[in-house]
Short mmCIF file of C-alpha atoms in Angstrom, two decimals:
data_model
loop_
_atom_site.label_atom_id
_atom_site.label_comp_id
_atom_site.label_asym_id
_atom_site.label_seq_id
_atom_site.Cartn_x
_atom_site.Cartn_y
_atom_site.Cartn_z
CA MET P 1 -7.42 -34.39 11.86
CA LYS P 2 -3.98 -34.53 10.37
CA THR P 3 -3.15 -31.70 7.97
CA LEU P 4 -0.10 -31.03 5.89
CA LYS P 5 2.38 -28.60 7.41
CA PRO P 6 3.52 -26.72 4.32
CA LEU P 7 5.97 -23.87 4.12
CA ILE P 8 5.30 -21.06 6.62
CA ILE P 9 6.53 -17.50 6.18
CA LEU P 10 5.79 -14.05 7.56
CA LEU P 11 6.03 -11.33 4.96
CA ILE P 12 4.77 -7.97 3.69
CA VAL P 13 1.70 -7.97 1.39
CA SER P 14 2.02 -7.58 -2.40
CA PHE P 15 -1.08 -7.67 -4.59
CA ILE P 16 -1.37 -8.00 -8.37
CA SER P 17 -4.82 -7.93 -9.94
CA THR P 18 -5.80 -10.18 -12.85
CA SER P 19 -9.10 -11.15 -14.40
CA CYS P 20 -8.23 -14.36 -16.27
CA PHE P 21 -5.67 -17.06 -15.70
CA LYS P 22 -3.58 -19.38 -17.89
CA ASP P 23 -1.36 -22.36 -17.20
CA ASN P 24 1.79 -23.17 -19.13
CA ASP P 25 -0.29 -24.78 -21.89
CA ASP P 26 -2.44 -21.66 -22.26
CA ASN P 27 -5.53 -23.47 -20.96
CA LEU P 28 -7.97 -21.04 -19.40
CA ILE P 29 -9.29 -21.62 -15.88
CA SER P 30 -12.41 -20.06 -14.42
CA PRO P 31 -11.66 -17.22 -11.98
CA ASN P 32 -14.22 -18.79 -9.61
CA GLY P 33 -12.03 -21.90 -9.48
CA VAL P 34 -9.14 -19.94 -8.06
CA LYS P 35 -11.45 -18.01 -5.74
CA ASP P 36 -12.85 -21.32 -4.48
CA PHE P 37 -9.30 -22.30 -3.54
CA VAL P 38 -8.78 -18.95 -1.80
CA TRP P 39 -11.91 -19.24 0.34
CA LYS P 40 -11.39 -22.87 1.33
CA GLY P 41 -7.74 -22.37 2.20
CA MET P 42 -8.59 -19.37 4.36
CA ASN P 43 -11.52 -21.25 5.90
CA LEU P 44 -9.19 -23.97 7.13
CA TYR P 45 -5.97 -22.19 8.03
CA TYR P 46 -6.55 -18.49 8.72
CA LEU P 47 -5.52 -17.45 12.20
CA TYR P 48 -8.34 -14.91 12.51
CA LYS P 49 -11.05 -17.10 10.96
CA GLU P 50 -13.37 -16.64 13.94
CA ASN P 51 -13.34 -12.86 13.35
CA ILE P 52 -14.51 -13.13 9.71
CA PRO P 53 -18.21 -14.15 9.39
CA GLU P 54 -17.74 -15.05 5.72
CA LEU P 55 -15.24 -17.75 6.75
CA SER P 56 -17.64 -19.63 8.99
CA ASN P 57 -17.83 -23.34 8.07
CA ASP P 58 -21.58 -23.07 7.57
CA ALA P 59 -21.63 -19.53 6.12
CA PHE P 60 -22.75 -20.89 2.74
CA GLY P 61 -24.04 -24.29 3.73
CA ILE P 62 -20.74 -26.09 3.10
CA ASN P 63 -18.06 -27.57 5.32
CA THR P 64 -14.68 -27.50 3.63
CA ILE P 65 -13.14 -29.99 6.09
CA ASN P 66 -15.60 -32.75 5.17
CA ASN P 67 -16.45 -31.62 1.65
CA ARG P 68 -13.39 -30.07 0.01
CA TYR P 69 -15.17 -29.27 -3.25
CA GLY P 70 -18.69 -28.69 -2.00
CA VAL P 71 -20.54 -25.67 -3.41
CA THR P 72 -23.93 -24.04 -3.07
CA ALA P 73 -25.70 -21.39 -5.11
CA SER P 74 -25.13 -18.77 -2.41
CA TYR P 75 -21.44 -19.68 -2.28
CA GLU P 76 -21.08 -19.36 -6.07
CA SER P 77 -22.86 -16.01 -5.93
CA PHE P 78 -20.52 -14.88 -3.17
CA LEU P 79 -17.44 -15.75 -5.23
CA GLU P 80 -18.82 -14.06 -8.31
CA GLY P 81 -19.10 -10.82 -6.32
CA PHE P 82 -15.31 -10.39 -6.42
CA SER P 83 -13.44 -9.31 -9.52
CA SER P 84 -10.35 -11.40 -8.80
CA PRO P 85 -8.82 -13.86 -6.32
CA GLU P 86 -6.82 -10.95 -4.92
CA ALA P 87 -9.99 -8.97 -4.21
CA LEU P 88 -11.55 -11.93 -2.38
CA PHE P 89 -8.38 -12.57 -0.40
CA THR P 90 -8.20 -8.93 0.69
CA SER P 91 -11.83 -8.95 1.81
CA LEU P 92 -11.17 -11.92 4.11
CA LYS P 93 -8.29 -10.28 6.02
CA TYR P 94 -8.96 -9.18 9.58
CA GLN P 95 -8.21 -5.49 10.31
CA PRO P 96 -5.44 -5.27 7.67
CA GLU P 97 -4.22 -1.88 8.84
CA THR P 98 -3.50 -2.96 12.41
CA VAL P 99 -3.87 -6.71 13.09
CA ASP P 100 -3.25 -8.60 9.85
CA ARG P 101 -0.61 -6.50 8.12
CA PHE P 102 1.21 -9.44 6.56
CA SER P 103 -1.12 -11.93 4.82
CA TRP P 104 -0.66 -11.92 1.07
CA ILE P 105 -1.25 -13.79 -2.19
CA VAL P 106 0.88 -14.40 -5.32
CA ASP P 107 0.08 -15.50 -8.85
CA ASP P 108 3.48 -17.18 -9.46
CA TYR P 109 4.57 -19.63 -6.80
CA PHE P 110 7.60 -20.75 -8.84
CA GLU P 111 9.24 -17.36 -8.34
CA LEU P 112 8.15 -17.43 -4.69
CA GLU P 113 9.90 -20.76 -4.10
CA ARG P 114 13.10 -19.47 -5.66
CA GLN P 115 13.12 -16.53 -3.29
CA PHE P 116 12.56 -18.86 -0.33
CA ASN P 117 15.83 -20.55 -1.30
CA GLY P 118 17.68 -17.25 -1.28
CA ILE P 119 17.72 -16.91 -5.08
CA SER P 120 16.68 -13.59 -6.56
CA LYS P 121 17.49 -11.21 -9.36
CA THR P 122 19.46 -8.30 -7.98
CA ASN P 123 22.16 -5.79 -8.78
CA GLY P 124 23.45 -6.28 -5.23
CA MET P 125 22.52 -2.87 -3.82
CA GLU P 126 20.28 -2.47 -0.78
CA PHE P 127 19.20 1.09 -0.07
CA SER P 128 16.82 3.43 1.71
CA LEU P 129 14.96 6.36 0.15
CA TYR P 130 14.51 9.55 2.18
CA ALA P 131 12.81 12.90 1.71
CA SER P 132 15.50 15.34 0.57
CA PRO P 133 16.13 18.03 3.18
CA ASN P 134 14.64 21.44 2.51
CA THR P 135 12.67 20.44 -0.60
CA SER P 136 8.93 19.97 -1.14
CA ASN P 137 9.04 16.56 -2.81
CA GLY P 138 12.67 15.70 -3.56
CA VAL P 139 14.03 12.23 -2.75
CA PHE P 140 17.52 10.86 -2.28
CA GLY P 141 18.79 7.35 -1.65
CA VAL P 142 21.53 5.99 0.58
CA ILE P 143 23.18 2.61 -0.06
CA ARG P 144 23.26 0.67 3.19
CA LEU P 145 24.57 -2.69 1.98
CA VAL P 146 26.38 -4.05 -1.09
CA LEU P 147 26.31 -7.81 -1.65
CA PRO P 148 29.67 -9.33 -2.63
CA ASN P 149 30.34 -10.41 -6.22
CA THR P 150 27.36 -8.52 -7.62
CA ASP P 151 27.39 -5.79 -10.25
CA ALA P 152 27.10 -3.09 -7.57
CA ASP P 153 30.16 -4.57 -5.85
CA ASN P 154 32.06 -4.87 -9.11
CA LYS P 155 31.24 -1.22 -9.94
CA ASN P 156 32.72 -0.21 -6.56
CA LEU P 157 29.52 1.11 -5.01
CA LYS P 158 29.87 1.36 -1.24
CA ARG P 159 27.76 1.60 1.88
CA GLY P 160 27.01 5.27 2.47
CA HIS P 161 27.01 6.30 -1.20
CA ILE P 162 24.23 8.79 -1.95
CA PHE P 163 22.18 9.09 -5.13
CA TYR P 164 19.48 11.55 -6.11
CA GLY P 165 18.40 10.33 -9.55
CA VAL P 166 18.04 7.35 -11.84
CA ASP P 167 18.79 7.52 -15.56
CA GLY P 168 19.17 11.29 -15.30
CA ILE P 169 15.72 11.72 -13.73
CA ASN P 170 15.50 13.27 -10.27
CA LEU P 171 13.62 11.09 -7.78
CA TYR P 172 10.44 12.60 -6.35
CA TYR P 173 7.63 11.67 -3.97
CA ASN P 174 4.23 13.28 -3.46
CA SER P 175 2.37 10.25 -2.16
CA ALA P 176 2.55 6.47 -2.13
CA THR P 177 1.16 6.42 -5.67
CA ASP P 178 2.61 9.69 -6.99
CA ASN P 179 6.34 8.99 -7.27
CA ASN P 180 8.79 7.66 -9.85
CA PHE P 181 10.19 4.74 -7.84
CA SER P 182 9.31 2.43 -10.73
CA LEU P 183 12.66 3.50 -12.16
CA PHE P 184 14.22 0.84 -9.93
CA ASN P 185 12.22 -1.92 -11.63
CA SER P 186 14.43 -1.97 -14.73
CA ASP P 187 17.04 -4.71 -15.00
CA THR P 188 19.62 -2.06 -15.88
CA TYR P 189 19.65 1.55 -14.75
CA THR P 190 22.10 4.36 -14.05
CA LEU P 191 22.48 5.86 -10.59
CA ASN P 192 23.18 9.59 -10.45
CA LEU P 193 25.37 10.00 -7.39
CA GLY P 194 25.19 12.92 -4.99
CA VAL P 195 26.79 14.48 -1.94
CA VAL P 196 25.50 16.23 1.16
CA ASN P 197 26.15 19.96 1.21
CA ASP P 198 25.85 21.36 4.74
CA ASN P 199 26.68 24.86 3.46
CA GLY P 200 29.32 25.22 6.15
CA THR P 201 26.90 25.27 9.10
CA PRO P 202 26.10 22.73 11.83
CA GLU P 203 22.36 23.32 11.35
CA THR P 204 20.35 21.05 9.05
CA ASP P 205 17.81 23.60 7.80
CA ASP P 206 20.15 24.67 5.00
CA ASP P 207 21.41 21.20 3.98
CA THR P 208 21.02 20.15 0.35
CA ILE P 209 21.72 17.07 -1.75
CA ASP P 210 23.92 18.12 -4.67
CA SER P 211 25.21 16.21 -7.67
CA SER P 212 28.68 14.72 -7.39
CA GLY P 213 28.96 14.66 -11.17
CA GLU P 214 29.37 10.88 -11.19
CA SER P 215 26.96 8.26 -12.56
CA ILE P 216 27.25 4.47 -12.41
CA THR P 217 25.24 1.95 -14.44
CA ILE P 218 24.38 -1.33 -12.73
CA SER P 219 22.52 -4.45 -13.89
CA LYS P 220 20.55 -7.17 -12.14
CA ALA P 221 21.42 -10.85 -12.42
CA GLU P 222 20.35 -14.05 -10.70
CA TYR P 223 22.11 -14.29 -7.36
CA THR P 224 22.17 -16.64 -4.37
CA GLU P 225 22.91 -14.70 -1.21
CA ASN P 226 25.06 -16.13 1.58
CA PRO P 227 23.46 -14.65 4.72
CA VAL P 228 26.72 -15.00 6.69
CA TYR P 229 27.75 -11.57 5.45
CA LYS P 230 30.68 -10.78 7.72
CA THR P 231 32.51 -12.32 10.66
CA ASP P 232 35.38 -10.93 12.68
CA ILE P 233 37.17 -11.37 15.99
CA LEU P 234 37.95 -8.11 17.78
CA ASN P 235 40.26 -7.75 20.75
CA ILE P 236 38.87 -5.06 23.04
CA GLY P 237 40.33 -4.52 26.50
CA GLY P 238 42.06 -7.90 26.40
CA GLU P 239 38.85 -9.78 25.51
CA ASN P 240 38.14 -11.60 22.27
CA ILE P 241 34.79 -10.42 20.92
CA GLY P 242 33.07 -12.16 18.05
CA TYR P 243 31.18 -10.13 15.46
CA LEU P 244 28.69 -11.69 13.04
CA MET P 245 26.54 -9.87 10.53
CA TYR P 246 23.81 -12.32 9.60
CA ASN P 247 21.27 -11.30 6.97
CA GLY P 248 18.79 -14.16 6.68
CA PHE P 249 17.85 -17.44 8.37
CA VAL P 250 18.41 -19.61 5.27
CA ASN P 251 18.88 -23.34 5.80
CA ASN P 252 20.99 -23.68 2.63
CA PHE P 253 23.80 -21.88 4.48
CA GLU P 254 23.58 -23.47 7.92
CA THR P 255 26.99 -25.12 7.38
CA GLU P 256 28.54 -21.69 6.81
CA LEU P 257 26.86 -20.46 9.99
CA ASN P 258 28.14 -23.42 12.00
CA ASN P 259 31.64 -22.88 10.58
CA ALA P 260 31.55 -19.23 11.68
CA PHE P 261 30.78 -20.35 15.22
CA GLY P 262 33.56 -22.90 14.96
CA GLU P 263 35.94 -20.01 14.31
CA PHE P 264 34.54 -18.12 17.30
CA LYS P 265 34.89 -21.18 19.50
CA SER P 266 38.48 -21.92 18.47
CA ASN P 267 39.41 -18.32 19.29
CA ASN P 268 37.75 -18.54 22.70
CA ILE P 269 35.56 -15.47 22.32
CA GLN P 270 34.12 -14.13 25.57
CA GLN P 271 31.44 -11.88 24.03
CA LEU P 272 29.35 -11.93 20.85
CA VAL P 273 27.87 -9.05 18.87
CA LEU P 274 25.17 -10.39 16.54
CA ASP P 275 24.24 -7.92 13.81
CA LEU P 276 20.65 -8.49 12.62
CA ARG P 277 19.97 -4.93 11.52
CA TYR P 278 19.01 -5.91 7.94
CA ASN P 279 17.79 -9.44 8.61
CA PRO P 280 14.13 -9.85 7.50
CA GLY P 281 13.80 -13.38 8.92
CA GLY P 282 13.73 -16.91 7.58
CA ARG P 283 13.42 -20.45 8.87
CA VAL P 284 12.54 -21.04 12.51
CA SER P 285 14.60 -24.25 12.42
CA THR P 286 17.67 -22.18 11.48
CA ALA P 287 16.89 -19.62 14.19
CA THR P 288 16.75 -22.52 16.66
CA LEU P 289 20.18 -23.68 15.51
CA LEU P 290 21.61 -20.17 15.89
CA ALA P 291 20.16 -19.89 19.40
CA SER P 292 21.74 -23.25 20.21
CA MET P 293 25.12 -22.07 18.87
CA ILE P 294 25.01 -18.93 21.01
CA THR P 295 24.17 -20.97 24.10
CA GLY P 296 24.68 -24.76 24.31
CA GLN P 297 23.61 -25.19 27.93
CA PHE P 298 19.87 -25.54 27.28
CA THR P 299 19.71 -28.59 25.01
CA GLY P 300 16.18 -30.02 24.91
CA ASP P 301 14.55 -26.93 26.42
CA ILE P 302 11.87 -24.97 24.57
CA PHE P 303 13.14 -22.24 22.28
CA GLU P 304 9.95 -21.26 20.41
CA LYS P 305 6.38 -22.47 19.95
CA LEU P 306 3.91 -21.92 17.14
CA ILE P 307 0.24 -21.79 18.12
CA TYR P 308 -2.43 -22.29 15.40
CA ASN P 309 -6.15 -21.50 15.32
CA ASP P 310 -8.64 -23.53 17.35
CA ASN P 311 -9.33 -25.95 14.49
CA LEU P 312 -5.65 -26.80 14.02
CA GLN P 313 -4.30 -27.30 17.52
CA ASN P 314 -2.77 -30.59 16.38
CA ASN P 315 -0.44 -28.50 14.21
CA ASN P 316 1.05 -26.66 17.19
CA THR P 317 4.82 -27.06 17.01
CA THR P 318 7.62 -26.76 19.56
CA TYR P 319 11.24 -26.02 18.65
CA ASN P 320 13.86 -27.05 21.20
CA PHE P 321 17.49 -26.08 21.67
CA SER P 322 19.81 -28.65 20.05
CA ASN P 323 23.42 -29.82 20.33
CA ASN P 324 23.84 -31.52 16.96
CA PHE P 325 23.95 -30.48 13.34
CA ASN P 326 23.38 -32.85 10.41
CA GLY P 327 24.39 -35.76 12.59
CA GLY P 328 27.56 -33.99 13.74
CA SER P 329 28.49 -31.57 16.46
CA LEU P 330 27.05 -28.08 16.73
CA ASN P 331 29.58 -25.37 17.52
CA ASN P 332 28.19 -23.66 20.62
CA LEU P 333 29.65 -20.93 22.82
CA ASN P 334 27.77 -21.43 26.12
CA LEU P 335 27.29 -17.68 26.47
CA ASN P 336 25.02 -16.17 29.12
CA LYS P 337 24.83 -12.80 27.35
CA VAL P 338 24.62 -11.63 23.75
CA TYR P 339 24.56 -8.16 22.15
CA VAL P 340 22.14 -7.84 19.21
CA LEU P 341 22.09 -4.92 16.75
CA THR P 342 18.67 -4.13 15.25
CA THR P 343 16.82 -1.65 13.05
CA ASP P 344 13.21 -1.39 11.95
CA ARG P 345 14.14 -3.86 9.20
CA SER P 346 14.95 -6.62 11.71
CA ALA P 347 11.90 -8.84 11.45
CA SER P 348 10.22 -12.18 12.05
CA ALA P 349 12.76 -14.90 12.82
CA SER P 350 15.21 -12.17 13.91
CA GLU P 351 12.67 -11.02 16.47
CA GLY P 352 11.86 -14.62 17.33
CA LEU P 353 15.53 -15.27 18.10
CA ILE P 354 15.66 -12.39 20.58
CA ASN P 355 12.30 -13.34 22.09
CA GLY P 356 13.23 -17.03 22.34
CA LEU P 357 16.60 -16.36 23.99
CA ASP P 358 15.25 -13.81 26.45
CA PRO P 359 14.01 -16.31 29.11
CA TYR P 360 17.42 -17.98 29.20
CA ILE P 361 20.21 -15.42 28.80
CA GLU P 362 20.68 -11.66 28.90
CA VAL P 363 20.00 -10.13 25.49
CA ILE P 364 21.26 -6.56 25.11
CA GLN P 365 19.45 -5.05 22.12
CA ILE P 366 21.09 -1.99 20.55
CA GLY P 367 19.67 0.13 17.75
CA ASP P 368 16.07 0.78 16.71
CA ASN P 369 12.71 -0.88 17.36
CA THR P 370 12.25 -4.03 15.30
CA THR P 371 9.44 -4.51 12.75
CA GLY P 372 6.91 -6.27 15.00
CA LYS P 373 5.97 -9.32 12.91
CA THR P 374 4.27 -11.40 15.56
CA GLN P 375 2.56 -14.01 13.40
CA ALA P 376 3.56 -16.69 10.92
CA SER P 377 1.91 -17.48 7.60
CA ILE P 378 1.76 -20.65 5.57
CA THR P 379 2.26 -21.28 1.87
CA ILE P 380 -1.03 -22.74 0.65
CA TYR P 381 -1.35 -24.30 -2.80
CA ASP P 382 -4.47 -25.31 -4.73
CA SER P 383 -4.35 -29.05 -4.03
CA ALA P 384 -6.51 -31.53 -2.13
CA ASP P 385 -4.52 -31.02 1.09
CA PHE P 386 -3.24 -27.49 0.23
CA GLY P 387 0.32 -28.79 -0.10
CA ARG P 388 2.73 -28.38 -3.01
CA GLN P 389 2.31 -31.91 -4.33
CA GLY P 390 -0.68 -32.24 -6.62
CA ALA P 391 -1.10 -28.48 -7.06
CA ASN P 392 -3.65 -27.52 -9.73
CA PRO P 393 -1.67 -27.28 -13.01
CA SER P 394 -4.14 -24.75 -14.46
CA HIS P 395 -2.74 -21.81 -12.49
CA THR P 396 0.19 -20.81 -10.25
CA TYR P 397 -1.57 -18.96 -7.44
CA ALA P 398 -0.50 -19.52 -3.84
CA MET P 399 -1.45 -17.79 -0.58
CA GLN P 400 0.40 -16.71 2.56
CA PRO P 401 -2.34 -16.16 5.16
CA LEU P 402 -1.40 -15.73 8.81
CA VAL P 403 -1.93 -19.06 10.53
CA ALA P 404 0.03 -19.08 13.79
CA ILE P 405 1.50 -16.99 16.59
CA GLY P 406 5.13 -17.48 17.57
CA VAL P 407 5.75 -17.39 21.33
CA ASN P 408 8.68 -18.12 23.61
CA LYS P 409 9.01 -20.51 26.54
CA ASN P 410 6.87 -18.19 28.69
CA ASN P 411 4.18 -17.88 25.98
CA LEU P 412 5.16 -14.28 25.23
CA ALA P 413 4.89 -13.05 21.64
CA VAL P 414 6.81 -10.25 19.99
CA PRO P 415 4.56 -7.16 20.26
CA SER P 416 3.18 -5.77 17.00
CA THR P 417 5.02 -2.52 17.77
CA GLY P 418 8.33 -4.36 17.71
CA LEU P 419 11.01 -5.11 20.29
CA VAL P 420 12.34 -2.01 22.05
CA PRO P 421 16.14 -1.83 22.44
CA GLU P 422 17.80 -1.32 25.80
CA ILE P 423 20.16 1.10 24.06
CA PRO P 424 18.22 3.10 21.43
CA LEU P 425 20.34 4.35 18.55
CA LYS P 426 19.04 5.03 15.05
CA GLU P 427 21.32 4.73 12.05
CA ASP P 428 22.42 8.09 10.66
CA ALA P 429 22.01 8.07 6.88
CA PHE P 430 24.88 10.58 6.57
CA ASN P 431 27.19 8.65 8.91
CA LEU P 432 26.60 4.94 8.34
CA GLY P 433 30.20 3.89 8.83
CA VAL P 434 31.84 0.68 7.62
CA LEU P 435 30.17 -2.56 8.71
CA GLY P 436 32.40 -4.47 11.11
CA ASP P 437 34.63 -1.46 11.82
CA VAL P 438 34.98 -0.67 15.51
CA ASN P 439 33.99 2.95 14.80
CA GLU P 440 30.73 2.06 13.00
CA PRO P 441 28.11 3.65 15.33
CA LEU P 442 25.99 0.60 16.26
CA LEU P 443 28.98 -1.71 16.69
CA ALA P 444 30.84 1.02 18.58
CA ALA P 445 27.86 1.30 20.94
CA ALA P 446 27.95 -2.44 21.60
CA LEU P 447 31.70 -2.36 22.25
CA ALA P 448 31.26 0.62 24.56
CA GLU P 449 28.60 -1.27 26.49
CA ILE P 450 30.91 -4.28 26.77
CA GLU P 451 33.67 -1.99 28.09
CA ASN P 452 31.17 -0.12 30.26
CA GLY P 453 32.36 3.00 28.51
CA THR P 454 29.71 5.56 29.46
CA GLY P 455 31.68 8.46 28.01
CA LYS P 456 32.11 6.67 24.70
CA MET P 457 28.39 5.85 24.57
CA GLN P 458 27.43 9.47 25.09
CA SER P 459 29.74 10.63 22.30
CA ILE P 460 28.30 8.03 19.91
CA THR P 461 24.73 9.07 20.70
CA PHE P 462 25.58 12.76 20.38
CA LYS P 463 26.92 12.32 16.83
CA VAL P 464 23.59 11.06 15.44
CA ARG P 465 21.79 13.75 13.45
CA THR P 466 18.07 14.43 13.38
CA PRO P 467 16.46 11.37 11.73
CA LEU P 468 15.38 11.82 8.13
CA LYS P 469 11.93 10.90 6.84
CA LEU P 470 12.12 7.37 5.44
CA LEU P 471 9.91 6.94 2.35
CA LYS P 472 10.74 3.48 1.06
CA ASP P 473 13.19 0.66 1.51
CA SER P 474 14.69 -1.57 -1.17
CA ASN P 475 13.20 -4.59 0.62
CA ASP P 476 9.81 -3.17 -0.34
CA PHE P 477 10.67 -4.07 -3.94
CA TYR P 478 11.17 -7.70 -2.81
CA PRO P 479 8.16 -8.30 -0.53
CA ASN P 480 8.67 -12.08 -0.43
CA LYS P 481 12.12 -11.87 1.16
CA GLY P 482 12.59 -13.11 4.71
CA GLY P 483 9.71 -13.95 6.99
CA MET P 484 9.29 -16.80 9.44
CA ILE P 485 9.49 -20.07 7.53
CA ILE P 486 8.79 -23.57 8.80
CA ASP P 487 9.22 -26.89 6.99
#
């Protein structure tokens, strides 16, 4: 059986409940119609179908492969037992707390498609929210990244800036549902900036987050992000070392990525530090190109494989190292070693890149454990073949169920606990440093490893404070960003 290979992506779940649905002409559609689409799409594609009795082909006396729109009374009764498509979708997930952490459903695939192309509405500030030290429920934020030519950039916000409130309201957190993080949902809001007060002691049990007396108002606007965030060539110990901070495997910017490697190649770099610490993933085809740029000596060999469920083995796909780009030459470095910076926000295609390169060259991972997104999911639309063309015009629901496992040449998958770095080093919220600067802790650790500077490495590690309790990340407000996408 030949099935359409739609868009595949690995992402965090976001659910929105509704009880009735309208298209652009305000024509109502029966909720059971959308739920029928949910069940049949999961019945065909879901990776863990065999573990869900309700997804058996003959569970309700129908076979979706041979009878796309077949129904029975028991099937209709089953659908009617769920209040919404989201409720049905959730019930069909396999062990959502441990195994299937990433399948999800949306009610607006137009917005989803825009995000896949790197287009989103943002003020340009990426941040992490932490429990304030020595308080019962206080929260403070730290800006980790500012996107160029955004309002945050224009207002001179910087990496490492601290804030404790929004619109004059102190941030708080009692539980996942009892907090005021909805303040960040507004298109325009004012950040109340703060500073760390260590009260003149080296201990942390008397630290506080105090007001700096400064507030900055920022606004969101539509923005297309270039994932090639920063490149540089550093001369350390007589060697040229390339540095690339790459924040998303987006095919719209593959030319920019190839040009960056052209600069590295023309400057004859001997080492490469690849910064994926905030990279949530993207297209496997782009990850394959990046792997080919780093190497160049493995053209035609297997980089990554996607393995589907037993019913869809014909969909299994192999991605091989390449030496061409859009009919032209690919800038490759022929390296046999690469240094990769990671955090717990490095996910999906970022992890796949490390995993895919590992059988071929030495990959020195520095930083924190990665996310551990081991599976891929597919964008499924309500059409005869579940593809985008011919999608039901009466609603805009689409699903992202897990459908495949990504493995490397040796059939090894990224563990669900993430990839463990050879050199563990967590980012210090109070000492983030300047990205690309040789003294920024994670980059400094990579440079020390390249120089074999044991003393330097020990001093870098010693400077990191006790990790703070992370409560939420700005990526959590954009759950559709990143993933592992396949055309």
